[in-house]
PDB file of C-alpha atoms in Angstrom:
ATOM      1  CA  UNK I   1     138.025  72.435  83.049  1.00 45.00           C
ATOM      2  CA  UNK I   2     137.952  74.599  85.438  1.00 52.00           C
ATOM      3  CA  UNK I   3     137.676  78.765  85.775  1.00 56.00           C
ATOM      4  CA  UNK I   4     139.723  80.648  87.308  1.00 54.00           C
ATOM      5  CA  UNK I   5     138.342  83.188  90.265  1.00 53.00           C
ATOM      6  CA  UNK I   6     140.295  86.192  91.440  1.00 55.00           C
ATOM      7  CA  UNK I   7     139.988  87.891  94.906  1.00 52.00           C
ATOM      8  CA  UNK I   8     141.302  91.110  95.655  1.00 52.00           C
ATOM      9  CA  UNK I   9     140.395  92.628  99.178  1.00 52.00           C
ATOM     10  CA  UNK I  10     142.366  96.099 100.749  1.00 56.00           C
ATOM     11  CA  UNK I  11     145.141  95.886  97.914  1.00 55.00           C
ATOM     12  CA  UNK I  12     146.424  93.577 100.264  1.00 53.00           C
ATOM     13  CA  UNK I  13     146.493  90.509  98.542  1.00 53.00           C
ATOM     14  CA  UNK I  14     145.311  89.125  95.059  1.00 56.00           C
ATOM     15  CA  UNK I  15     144.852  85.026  95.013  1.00 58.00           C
ATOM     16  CA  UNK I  16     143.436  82.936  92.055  1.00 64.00           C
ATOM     17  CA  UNK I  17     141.367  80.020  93.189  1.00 63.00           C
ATOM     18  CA  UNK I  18     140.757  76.925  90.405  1.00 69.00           C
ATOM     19  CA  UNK I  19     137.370  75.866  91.072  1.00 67.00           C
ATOM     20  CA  UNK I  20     136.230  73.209  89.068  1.00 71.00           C
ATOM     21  CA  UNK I  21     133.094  73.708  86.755  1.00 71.00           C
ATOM     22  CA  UNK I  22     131.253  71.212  88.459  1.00 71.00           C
ATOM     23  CA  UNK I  23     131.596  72.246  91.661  1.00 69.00           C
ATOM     24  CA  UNK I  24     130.615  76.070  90.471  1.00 70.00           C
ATOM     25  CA  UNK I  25     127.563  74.401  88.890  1.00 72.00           C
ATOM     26  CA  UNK I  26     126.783  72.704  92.096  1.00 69.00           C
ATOM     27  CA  UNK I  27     126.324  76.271  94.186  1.00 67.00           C
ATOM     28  CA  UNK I  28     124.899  77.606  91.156  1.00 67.00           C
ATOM     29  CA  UNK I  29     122.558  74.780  91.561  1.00 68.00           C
ATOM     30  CA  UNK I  30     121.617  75.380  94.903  1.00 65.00           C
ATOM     31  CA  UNK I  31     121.074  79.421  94.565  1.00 62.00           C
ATOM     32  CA  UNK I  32     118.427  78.593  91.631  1.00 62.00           C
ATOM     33  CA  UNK I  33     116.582  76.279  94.493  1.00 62.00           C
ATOM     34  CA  UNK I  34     115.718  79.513  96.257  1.00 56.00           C
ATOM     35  CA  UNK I  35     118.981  80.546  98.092  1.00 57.00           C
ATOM     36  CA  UNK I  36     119.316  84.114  97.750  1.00 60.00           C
ATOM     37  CA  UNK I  37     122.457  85.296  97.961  1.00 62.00           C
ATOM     38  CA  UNK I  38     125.553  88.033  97.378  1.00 70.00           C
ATOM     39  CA  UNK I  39     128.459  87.696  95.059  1.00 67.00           C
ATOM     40  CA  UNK I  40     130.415  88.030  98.412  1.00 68.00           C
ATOM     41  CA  UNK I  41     128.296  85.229 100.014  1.00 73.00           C
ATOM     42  CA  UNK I  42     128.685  83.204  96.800  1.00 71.00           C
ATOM     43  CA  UNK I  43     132.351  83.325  96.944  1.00 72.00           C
ATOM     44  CA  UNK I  44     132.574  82.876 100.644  1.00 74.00           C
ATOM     45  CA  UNK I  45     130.816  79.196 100.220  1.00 74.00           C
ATOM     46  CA  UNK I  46     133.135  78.757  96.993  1.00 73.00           C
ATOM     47  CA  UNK I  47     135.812  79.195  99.175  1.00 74.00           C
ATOM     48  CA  UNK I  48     134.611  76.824 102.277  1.00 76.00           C
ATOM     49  CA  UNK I  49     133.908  74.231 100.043  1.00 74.00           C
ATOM     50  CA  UNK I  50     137.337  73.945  98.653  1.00 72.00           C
ATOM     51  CA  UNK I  51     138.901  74.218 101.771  1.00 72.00           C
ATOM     52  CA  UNK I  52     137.013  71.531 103.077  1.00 73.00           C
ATOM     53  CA  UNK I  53     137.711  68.949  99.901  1.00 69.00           C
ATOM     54  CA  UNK I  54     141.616  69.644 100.140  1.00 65.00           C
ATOM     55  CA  UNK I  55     141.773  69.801 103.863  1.00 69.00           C
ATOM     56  CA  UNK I  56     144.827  67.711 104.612  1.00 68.00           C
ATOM     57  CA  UNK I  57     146.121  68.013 101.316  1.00 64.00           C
ATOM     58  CA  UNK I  58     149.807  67.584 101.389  1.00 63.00           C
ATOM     59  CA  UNK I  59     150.087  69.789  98.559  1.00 64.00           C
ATOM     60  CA  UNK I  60     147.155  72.525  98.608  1.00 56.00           C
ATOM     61  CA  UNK I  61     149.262  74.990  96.564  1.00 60.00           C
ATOM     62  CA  UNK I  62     148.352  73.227  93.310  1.00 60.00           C
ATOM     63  CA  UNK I  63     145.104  74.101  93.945  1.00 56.00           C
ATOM     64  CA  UNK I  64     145.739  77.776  95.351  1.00 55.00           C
ATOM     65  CA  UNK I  65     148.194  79.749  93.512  1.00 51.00           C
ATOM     66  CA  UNK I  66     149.274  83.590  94.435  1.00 52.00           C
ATOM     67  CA  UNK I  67     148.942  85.949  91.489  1.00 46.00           C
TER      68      UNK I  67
END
């Protein structure tokens, strides 16, 4: 499963990220350990770490789709 995280920034743009559950529960994880943080902040990491897993991907559209 995985939930489905729309970004819209200047009515420029409007992407939907799948981010697996268990990788949302792992920053939600983290924040509980004392981490404040912003929504923006929270999607900014979100972001980084899916980046980072499908760097190299030969096919990261299947994970990032335009809406």
């Amino acid at each position: 499963m995985s939930r489905h995280m729309r970004i819209k920034q200047d009515n420029i743009a409007k992407v939907t990220f799948r981010i697996p559950d268990t990788m949302i529960e792992g920053i939600v994880d983290s924040l509980e350990y004392g981490y404040s943080t912003s929504a923006s902040d929270f999607i900014r990491k979100a972001i980084r770490i899916l980046l980072k897993k499908y760097e190299g991907d030969k096919e990261p559209s299947k994970y990032f789709t335009k809406a």
